[in-house]
């Protein structure tokens, strides 16, 4: 088995290595090349220089220039004037990177020429006395309108203008002979190592698309302006500095022509070496000891460009119009290479490069010229091919023989070290020596090999594991039951799935699990579990009746109906005989409904304790604030759970299930004080004083623990039927509901009982609860609220600004001392209000005691 495993891994590694070797050597189906180009681009971006180029100035034709001087193309006289200005400024080379292949169309010039010809044909210049003078004026007008002649004269006058030309890439036919400006002047004269193999490294063309001949012949030099893109993605990464024309003419690139002129050299000073031993390069003999060399067969028969970052600092740019009008210091062009070209949108030719999503051709040219001047290129020497192949073979040996013998952790670490190490080494050579070592092919082989070997190991392990689990039905039963008891129903289902249906007791296990899913309102999972039971086509227990009911309940939950209340547990289980659960609590009845959710009666099955479960619908809150709301909910519930006081309802538990957050609390058999705020149901004054005193004592205790209720109102004060005890409820969620917004944007809370600082949006403390308790006391004594309004704005204004009415004006039977207590509790300024709820409780207890004494005396 061990020998077979080693052989299998060896076969995988060897086969993968051979596939990669075939792809790299043959170039067929090379999916690694696009990836390598992206790694090359990333490194080129990081290595791009910010260093300013001191010898190059750009004169750019921008959108602003076109807006100012008119739509393109401009008159040739405008370009001529710019060339004249640069010549006067002392520019050493003027690279006019604008391809002009046809004469300028000028209707006025054509008309003058036609009129002048007719004048000549009729010999009017000799017949008329004024004819000669008029003929001279026509000749001058012809000269003034001949913008091509103006540009030609400017180019001749400057004597240092370089212009581009292009070949027809898909040529039909062949030029009979080369133009004179190429054959005699602008081609390499000294060529070494010419043979069939060397010529194969050069692209050959047979037809040229020349610039206007008069401009080409007037220029100091020309060069081909072609840019070549990578076939895989269309990026420009290199420049071919030599192209072949016809059979024996070797044409320089535009950049080479610019540099040659800048260095003051003739083509007799330039050597083109084509032989393999020479390294295939162009050498400029600048001085007897200094030679500038340009490699041209490094990658795809071209020279890799070392880019500068695309910003205005590395190549200083001056708008064309400013040069034309001399609105800048023209001294910046003295002894410089000045490149004129487009950057305007819709006019400039745009190229995708390693350092820029879009780069105008004039900037690509500037980078290429800068590379030659500073001798900065990326190289791919011949030895890199052998090195990359050796690394490929080394990684192949690693994944074939060493990786299968390593443990999982050691294998992962070793593979990661090799992966990062090779990438870092290749990048180091790239950044320090400008040598490009391809990273992608060996790295991808390493990655693929690791994935295949590890996946094979994993699949074998999983297959063995599944076999063991299938043989261990009893183990799966025990694990499933254990998970089910712990409430991990999904894990329990996973274990029960592995038990064959024909196994004794398997269907019973699944049936009970389905009931648990029902209790958790996970109806789709319950249906899925029941579906497993009847896969064999046999009915089981009551599933023929239960499944349709369950589907109906699921539809009610998903699609809702007009009467269903969101989060209504009872509504979703109508007709079902299972008791729904929230957490560990079984829901037995509904106690009431509020703005935030529903209150249920429940039972803790472990200790058989009856509880009240108050729910909050999470769906009522905006998604952006949901996480914050849940965090605050459980934090406040935890704080409220620490309160232990006879007049505060006890919090037992809090949790979250599906779209509900819930709090399990002490179940109270009683009713709130809401009905005792109506005039026909008012409690006696003495009973009211006792109730409010107990609430004040509860608040004093909560405030001492740093907890503010924030929503004191009759509905949140319960009176127990059996004992008459008073219990304050809703500690823990009052803070949540008062500071949150529902999806409809309504602020939750009870405005009639709010304190002035609450309605003003200020920070509140325990004194806010005292104000709210004063409102409750006022209402329970007379059946009216102290502050009322036709709308919310009026109500909030009266709470914040207007004094409350005298309670004796509503209920004259209220003792004056209670009127003073109410007045103290309802002070607008918090500093004048009761500072502690205990003070208010103490005063109420004194009043209650006094009323008892009076009542006892009356009985006597």
mmCIF file of C-alpha atoms in Angstrom, residues 40-325:
data_model
loop_
_atom_site.group_PDB
_atom_site.id
_atom_site.type_symbol
_atom_site.label_atom_id
_atom_site.label_comp_id
_atom_site.label_asym_id
_atom_site.label_seq_id
_atom_site.Cartn_x
_atom_site.Cartn_y
_atom_site.Cartn_z
ATOM 1 C CA UNK A 40 5.635 41.722 -14.338
ATOM 2 C CA UNK A 41 3.319 44.755 -14.372
ATOM 3 C CA UNK A 42 3.049 44.746 -10.588
ATOM 4 C CA UNK A 43 6.827 44.714 -10.216
ATOM 5 C CA UNK A 44 7.197 47.366 -12.906
ATOM 6 C CA UNK A 45 4.780 49.615 -11.009
ATOM 7 C CA UNK A 46 6.734 49.194 -7.774
ATOM 8 C CA UNK A 47 10.053 49.808 -9.559
ATOM 9 C CA UNK A 48 8.817 52.825 -11.518
ATOM 10 C CA UNK A 49 11.028 55.835 -10.858
ATOM 11 C CA UNK A 50 9.984 59.269 -9.599
ATOM 12 C CA UNK A 51 13.317 60.748 -10.667
ATOM 13 C CA UNK A 52 12.924 63.776 -12.941
ATOM 14 C CA UNK A 53 14.273 63.442 -16.468
ATOM 15 C CA UNK A 54 16.606 66.462 -16.956
ATOM 16 C CA UNK A 55 16.976 66.176 -20.742
ATOM 17 C CA UNK A 56 13.329 65.848 -21.817
ATOM 18 C CA UNK A 57 10.560 68.435 -21.951
ATOM 19 C CA UNK A 58 7.024 67.691 -23.152
ATOM 20 C CA UNK A 59 4.895 70.221 -25.035
ATOM 21 C CA UNK A 60 1.428 68.685 -24.784
ATOM 22 C CA UNK A 61 -1.688 69.492 -26.793
ATOM 23 C CA UNK A 62 -4.374 69.443 -24.102
ATOM 24 C CA UNK A 63 -8.160 69.823 -24.030
ATOM 25 C CA UNK A 64 -7.659 73.397 -22.824
ATOM 26 C CA UNK A 65 -5.393 74.149 -25.823
ATOM 27 C CA UNK A 66 -8.057 72.857 -28.227
ATOM 28 C CA UNK A 67 -10.723 74.951 -26.489
ATOM 29 C CA UNK A 68 -8.459 78.000 -26.813
ATOM 30 C CA UNK A 69 -7.025 77.540 -30.327
ATOM 31 C CA UNK A 70 -9.921 75.730 -31.984
ATOM 32 C CA UNK A 71 -10.741 72.165 -32.926
ATOM 33 C CA UNK A 72 -8.069 69.827 -34.179
ATOM 34 C CA UNK A 73 -6.450 69.683 -36.727
ATOM 35 C CA UNK A 74 -4.959 73.156 -36.445
ATOM 36 C CA UNK A 75 -3.439 75.106 -39.277
ATOM 37 C CA UNK A 76 0.132 74.023 -40.091
ATOM 38 C CA UNK A 77 1.145 77.639 -39.499
ATOM 39 C CA UNK A 78 0.292 77.224 -35.794
ATOM 40 C CA UNK A 79 2.616 74.231 -35.529
ATOM 41 C CA UNK A 80 5.274 76.120 -37.517
ATOM 42 C CA UNK A 81 5.123 79.051 -35.105
ATOM 43 C CA UNK A 82 5.548 76.693 -32.140
ATOM 44 C CA UNK A 83 8.581 75.051 -33.829
ATOM 45 C CA UNK A 84 10.049 78.525 -34.443
ATOM 46 C CA UNK A 85 9.582 79.477 -30.784
ATOM 47 C CA UNK A 86 11.276 76.280 -29.582
ATOM 48 C CA UNK A 87 14.146 76.801 -32.022
ATOM 49 C CA UNK A 88 14.637 80.358 -30.775
ATOM 50 C CA UNK A 89 14.561 79.018 -27.178
ATOM 51 C CA UNK A 90 17.545 76.769 -27.959
ATOM 52 C CA UNK A 91 15.898 73.331 -28.002
ATOM 53 C CA UNK A 92 18.520 70.788 -29.056
ATOM 54 C CA UNK A 93 16.019 68.335 -30.590
ATOM 55 C CA UNK A 94 12.395 68.992 -31.503
ATOM 56 C CA UNK A 95 10.452 65.719 -31.761
ATOM 57 C CA UNK A 96 7.251 66.551 -33.643
ATOM 58 C CA UNK A 97 5.222 63.482 -32.625
ATOM 59 C CA UNK A 98 2.389 64.366 -35.022
ATOM 60 C CA UNK A 99 1.971 62.257 -38.127
ATOM 61 C CA UNK A 100 1.257 64.448 -41.191
ATOM 62 C CA UNK A 101 0.765 62.439 -44.377
ATOM 63 C CA UNK A 102 -1.337 64.755 -46.552
ATOM 64 C CA UNK A 103 -1.222 68.437 -47.575
ATOM 65 C CA UNK A 104 -3.389 70.857 -45.664
ATOM 66 C CA UNK A 105 -6.736 71.494 -47.287
ATOM 67 C CA UNK A 106 -7.173 75.277 -47.657
ATOM 68 C CA UNK A 107 -10.062 76.564 -49.732
ATOM 69 C CA UNK A 108 -8.627 80.081 -49.883
ATOM 70 C CA UNK A 109 -5.249 78.858 -51.142
ATOM 71 C CA UNK A 110 -6.919 76.727 -53.801
ATOM 72 C CA UNK A 111 -8.943 79.712 -55.018
ATOM 73 C CA UNK A 112 -5.879 81.978 -55.171
ATOM 74 C CA UNK A 113 -3.909 79.365 -57.125
ATOM 75 C CA UNK A 114 -6.766 78.952 -59.604
ATOM 76 C CA UNK A 115 -7.118 82.728 -60.043
ATOM 77 C CA UNK A 116 -3.350 83.152 -60.428
ATOM 78 C CA UNK A 117 -3.275 80.426 -63.118
ATOM 79 C CA UNK A 118 -6.113 82.088 -65.045
ATOM 80 C CA UNK A 119 -4.251 85.412 -64.729
ATOM 81 C CA UNK A 120 -1.143 83.762 -66.178
ATOM 82 C CA UNK A 121 -3.043 82.078 -68.982
ATOM 83 C CA UNK A 122 -4.568 85.441 -70.069
ATOM 84 C CA UNK A 123 -1.249 87.307 -69.763
ATOM 85 C CA UNK A 124 -3.029 90.007 -67.801
ATOM 86 C CA UNK A 125 0.085 90.912 -65.863
ATOM 87 C CA UNK A 126 1.613 92.307 -69.092
ATOM 88 C CA UNK A 127 -1.543 93.811 -70.662
ATOM 89 C CA UNK A 128 -2.828 95.908 -67.797
ATOM 90 C CA UNK A 129 -0.948 98.774 -66.146
ATOM 91 C CA UNK A 130 -1.930 97.564 -62.701
ATOM 92 C CA UNK A 131 -1.882 93.913 -63.633
ATOM 93 C CA UNK A 132 1.646 93.309 -62.437
ATOM 94 C CA UNK A 133 0.918 94.906 -59.087
ATOM 95 C CA UNK A 134 -2.227 92.770 -58.655
ATOM 96 C CA UNK A 135 -0.301 89.649 -59.684
ATOM 97 C CA UNK A 136 2.272 90.357 -56.978
ATOM 98 C CA UNK A 137 -0.490 90.708 -54.400
ATOM 99 C CA UNK A 138 -1.922 87.339 -55.460
ATOM 100 C CA UNK A 139 1.522 85.787 -55.167
ATOM 101 C CA UNK A 140 1.902 87.222 -51.660
ATOM 102 C CA UNK A 141 -1.567 85.976 -50.679
ATOM 103 C CA UNK A 142 -0.621 82.525 -52.006
ATOM 104 C CA UNK A 143 2.494 82.590 -49.861
ATOM 105 C CA UNK A 144 0.561 83.762 -46.804
ATOM 106 C CA UNK A 145 -2.014 80.980 -47.172
ATOM 107 C CA UNK A 146 0.480 78.186 -47.912
ATOM 108 C CA UNK A 147 0.783 76.827 -44.368
ATOM 109 C CA UNK A 148 2.565 73.647 -45.493
ATOM 110 C CA UNK A 149 5.379 75.796 -46.887
ATOM 111 C CA UNK A 150 5.526 77.705 -43.611
ATOM 112 C CA UNK A 151 5.885 74.479 -41.632
ATOM 113 C CA UNK A 152 8.462 73.146 -44.108
ATOM 114 C CA UNK A 153 10.507 76.331 -43.771
ATOM 115 C CA UNK A 154 10.273 76.207 -39.968
ATOM 116 C CA UNK A 155 11.485 72.585 -39.957
ATOM 117 C CA UNK A 156 14.404 73.491 -42.256
ATOM 118 C CA UNK A 157 15.253 76.578 -40.226
ATOM 119 C CA UNK A 158 15.285 74.664 -36.940
ATOM 120 C CA UNK A 159 17.486 71.929 -38.439
ATOM 121 C CA UNK A 160 16.821 69.598 -35.511
ATOM 122 C CA UNK A 161 13.251 68.386 -36.049
ATOM 123 C CA UNK A 162 12.532 64.651 -35.930
ATOM 124 C CA UNK A 163 9.233 63.276 -37.281
ATOM 125 C CA UNK A 164 7.753 59.751 -37.310
ATOM 126 C CA UNK A 165 6.639 57.527 -40.152
ATOM 127 C CA UNK A 166 4.779 54.213 -40.226
ATOM 128 C CA UNK A 167 4.722 50.971 -42.175
ATOM 129 C CA UNK A 168 1.591 49.318 -43.472
ATOM 130 C CA UNK A 169 1.293 46.359 -41.123
ATOM 131 C CA UNK A 170 -1.036 44.480 -43.481
ATOM 132 C CA UNK A 171 0.572 45.563 -46.732
ATOM 133 C CA UNK A 172 -0.789 44.885 -50.192
ATOM 134 C CA UNK A 173 1.968 45.036 -52.719
ATOM 135 C CA UNK A 174 5.480 46.332 -52.311
ATOM 136 C CA UNK A 175 7.260 49.671 -52.663
ATOM 137 C CA UNK A 176 9.494 49.761 -55.719
ATOM 138 C CA UNK A 177 12.171 51.621 -53.806
ATOM 139 C CA UNK A 178 12.693 53.235 -50.429
ATOM 140 C CA UNK A 179 12.076 56.969 -50.043
ATOM 141 C CA UNK A 180 15.298 58.957 -50.235
ATOM 142 C CA UNK A 181 15.041 60.159 -46.635
ATOM 143 C CA UNK A 182 15.131 56.535 -45.466
ATOM 144 C CA UNK A 183 17.465 54.891 -47.923
ATOM 145 C CA UNK A 184 20.145 57.603 -47.962
ATOM 146 C CA UNK A 185 19.736 59.155 -44.524
ATOM 147 C CA UNK A 186 17.638 57.459 -41.843
ATOM 148 C CA UNK A 187 18.748 53.821 -41.773
ATOM 149 C CA UNK A 188 21.530 51.853 -40.155
ATOM 150 C CA UNK A 189 24.710 51.876 -42.246
ATOM 151 C CA UNK A 190 27.062 49.681 -40.173
ATOM 152 C CA UNK A 191 25.546 46.256 -39.612
ATOM 153 C CA UNK A 192 27.370 43.245 -38.177
ATOM 154 C CA UNK A 193 26.450 39.571 -38.014
ATOM 155 C CA UNK A 194 23.902 39.490 -40.812
ATOM 156 C CA UNK A 195 22.613 35.978 -41.461
ATOM 157 C CA UNK A 196 19.275 34.210 -41.898
ATOM 158 C CA UNK A 197 18.819 33.579 -38.164
ATOM 159 C CA UNK A 198 19.553 37.157 -37.176
ATOM 160 C CA UNK A 199 17.107 38.515 -39.753
ATOM 161 C CA UNK A 200 14.414 36.289 -38.293
ATOM 162 C CA UNK A 201 14.619 38.291 -35.059
ATOM 163 C CA UNK A 202 13.434 41.430 -36.886
ATOM 164 C CA UNK A 203 9.969 42.284 -38.212
ATOM 165 C CA UNK A 204 10.080 42.988 -41.967
ATOM 166 C CA UNK A 205 7.773 45.274 -43.956
ATOM 167 C CA UNK A 206 7.402 45.963 -47.644
ATOM 168 C CA UNK A 207 5.292 49.139 -47.814
ATOM 169 C CA UNK A 208 5.637 52.459 -46.024
ATOM 170 C CA UNK A 209 3.077 55.123 -45.166
ATOM 171 C CA UNK A 210 5.411 58.127 -45.213
ATOM 172 C CA UNK A 211 4.818 61.578 -43.807
ATOM 173 C CA UNK A 212 4.420 64.388 -46.337
ATOM 174 C CA UNK A 213 7.640 64.067 -48.355
ATOM 175 C CA UNK A 214 8.491 67.766 -48.127
ATOM 176 C CA UNK A 215 8.383 67.542 -44.312
ATOM 177 C CA UNK A 216 10.362 64.292 -44.170
ATOM 178 C CA UNK A 217 13.084 65.699 -46.404
ATOM 179 C CA UNK A 218 13.187 68.969 -44.476
ATOM 180 C CA UNK A 219 13.468 67.180 -41.127
ATOM 181 C CA UNK A 220 16.826 66.387 -39.593
ATOM 182 C CA UNK A 221 15.816 62.761 -39.027
ATOM 183 C CA UNK A 222 12.920 60.314 -39.045
ATOM 184 C CA UNK A 223 12.149 57.000 -37.368
ATOM 185 C CA UNK A 224 9.335 54.470 -37.248
ATOM 186 C CA UNK A 225 6.662 55.381 -34.688
ATOM 187 C CA UNK A 226 5.161 51.916 -34.205
ATOM 188 C CA UNK A 227 4.254 50.662 -30.736
ATOM 189 C CA UNK A 228 3.750 46.925 -30.305
ATOM 190 C CA UNK A 229 1.282 45.434 -27.846
ATOM 191 C CA UNK A 230 1.351 42.094 -26.061
ATOM 192 C CA UNK A 231 -0.961 39.670 -27.860
ATOM 193 C CA UNK A 232 -2.281 38.298 -24.556
ATOM 194 C CA UNK A 233 -3.723 41.519 -23.126
ATOM 195 C CA UNK A 234 -2.927 44.480 -25.394
ATOM 196 C CA UNK A 235 -0.406 46.097 -23.004
ATOM 197 C CA UNK A 236 2.636 48.018 -24.267
ATOM 198 C CA UNK A 237 5.686 46.674 -22.438
ATOM 199 C CA UNK A 238 8.481 46.903 -25.020
ATOM 200 C CA UNK A 239 9.700 48.812 -28.059
ATOM 201 C CA UNK A 240 11.229 47.372 -31.215
ATOM 202 C CA UNK A 241 14.083 49.722 -32.045
ATOM 203 C CA UNK A 242 14.897 48.059 -35.385
ATOM 204 C CA UNK A 243 12.488 47.114 -38.171
ATOM 205 C CA UNK A 244 13.348 45.711 -41.592
ATOM 206 C CA UNK A 245 12.190 47.397 -44.788
ATOM 207 C CA UNK A 246 12.158 45.828 -48.221
ATOM 208 C CA UNK A 247 15.087 43.402 -48.296
ATOM 209 C CA UNK A 248 18.108 45.061 -46.789
ATOM 210 C CA UNK A 249 17.183 48.318 -45.059
ATOM 211 C CA UNK A 250 17.289 48.378 -41.253
ATOM 212 C CA UNK A 251 15.173 51.258 -39.982
ATOM 213 C CA UNK A 252 15.602 52.825 -36.506
ATOM 214 C CA UNK A 253 12.791 53.615 -34.126
ATOM 215 C CA UNK A 254 11.641 57.160 -33.569
ATOM 216 C CA UNK A 255 13.282 57.102 -30.119
ATOM 217 C CA UNK A 256 16.648 55.984 -31.547
ATOM 218 C CA UNK A 257 16.544 58.811 -34.129
ATOM 219 C CA UNK A 258 15.818 61.351 -31.400
ATOM 220 C CA UNK A 259 18.708 60.163 -29.212
ATOM 221 C CA UNK A 260 21.110 59.998 -32.182
ATOM 222 C CA UNK A 261 20.381 63.601 -33.064
ATOM 223 C CA UNK A 262 20.584 64.663 -29.406
ATOM 224 C CA UNK A 263 24.068 63.112 -29.157
ATOM 225 C CA UNK A 264 25.141 64.812 -32.413
ATOM 226 C CA UNK A 265 25.940 61.545 -34.183
ATOM 227 C CA UNK A 266 25.647 60.352 -37.759
ATOM 228 C CA UNK A 267 24.540 56.843 -38.657
ATOM 229 C CA UNK A 268 28.180 56.151 -39.499
ATOM 230 C CA UNK A 269 28.740 56.365 -35.743
ATOM 231 C CA UNK A 270 26.074 53.746 -35.001
ATOM 232 C CA UNK A 271 26.624 49.992 -35.134
ATOM 233 C CA UNK A 272 23.784 47.481 -35.419
ATOM 234 C CA UNK A 273 24.896 44.014 -34.257
ATOM 235 C CA UNK A 274 22.662 41.128 -35.272
ATOM 236 C CA UNK A 275 24.788 38.082 -34.504
ATOM 237 C CA UNK A 276 23.986 35.894 -31.509
ATOM 238 C CA UNK A 277 27.500 36.410 -30.135
ATOM 239 C CA UNK A 278 27.126 40.169 -30.169
ATOM 240 C CA UNK A 279 24.095 40.139 -27.878
ATOM 241 C CA UNK A 280 21.953 41.786 -30.561
ATOM 242 C CA UNK A 281 22.183 45.452 -29.794
ATOM 243 C CA UNK A 282 22.556 48.953 -31.191
ATOM 244 C CA UNK A 283 25.744 50.749 -30.168
ATOM 245 C CA UNK A 284 26.256 54.524 -30.325
ATOM 246 C CA UNK A 285 29.879 55.603 -30.399
ATOM 247 C CA UNK A 286 29.689 58.810 -28.421
ATOM 248 C CA UNK A 287 33.376 59.148 -27.554
ATOM 249 C CA UNK A 288 36.330 56.823 -28.094
ATOM 250 C CA UNK A 289 35.609 55.246 -24.721
ATOM 251 C CA UNK A 290 31.850 55.731 -24.295
ATOM 252 C CA UNK A 291 29.255 53.616 -26.095
ATOM 253 C CA UNK A 292 25.476 53.674 -25.596
ATOM 254 C CA UNK A 293 24.011 50.214 -26.236
ATOM 255 C CA UNK A 294 20.372 49.295 -26.784
ATOM 256 C CA UNK A 295 19.415 45.617 -26.540
ATOM 257 C CA UNK A 296 16.629 44.810 -28.994
ATOM 258 C CA UNK A 297 16.013 41.070 -28.802
ATOM 259 C CA UNK A 298 15.155 40.656 -25.143
ATOM 260 C CA UNK A 299 11.429 39.895 -25.274
ATOM 261 C CA UNK A 300 9.271 39.410 -28.348
ATOM 262 C CA UNK A 301 12.125 40.849 -30.471
ATOM 263 C CA UNK A 302 11.969 44.161 -28.617
ATOM 264 C CA UNK A 303 13.409 46.088 -25.698
ATOM 265 C CA UNK A 304 11.568 46.054 -22.361
ATOM 266 C CA UNK A 305 10.720 49.575 -21.236
ATOM 267 C CA UNK A 306 11.651 50.715 -17.722
ATOM 268 C CA UNK A 307 8.807 53.073 -16.852
ATOM 269 C CA UNK A 308 8.658 56.249 -14.852
ATOM 270 C CA UNK A 309 5.616 57.065 -12.774
ATOM 271 C CA UNK A 310 3.027 58.996 -14.740
ATOM 272 C CA UNK A 311 3.103 62.404 -13.116
ATOM 273 C CA UNK A 312 4.108 65.908 -14.076
ATOM 274 C CA UNK A 313 7.327 65.767 -12.073
ATOM 275 C CA UNK A 314 9.249 63.123 -14.011
ATOM 276 C CA UNK A 315 8.490 64.650 -17.419
ATOM 277 C CA UNK A 316 7.808 68.344 -17.155
ATOM 278 C CA UNK A 317 4.798 69.237 -19.308
ATOM 279 C CA UNK A 318 3.995 72.625 -20.843
ATOM 280 C CA UNK A 319 0.692 73.252 -22.650
ATOM 281 C CA UNK A 320 1.099 73.958 -26.375
ATOM 282 C CA UNK A 321 -0.751 77.304 -26.225
ATOM 283 C CA UNK A 322 1.645 78.683 -23.591
ATOM 284 C CA UNK A 323 4.641 77.856 -25.823
ATOM 285 C CA UNK A 324 2.868 79.317 -28.849
ATOM 286 C CA UNK A 325 2.177 82.595 -27.023
#
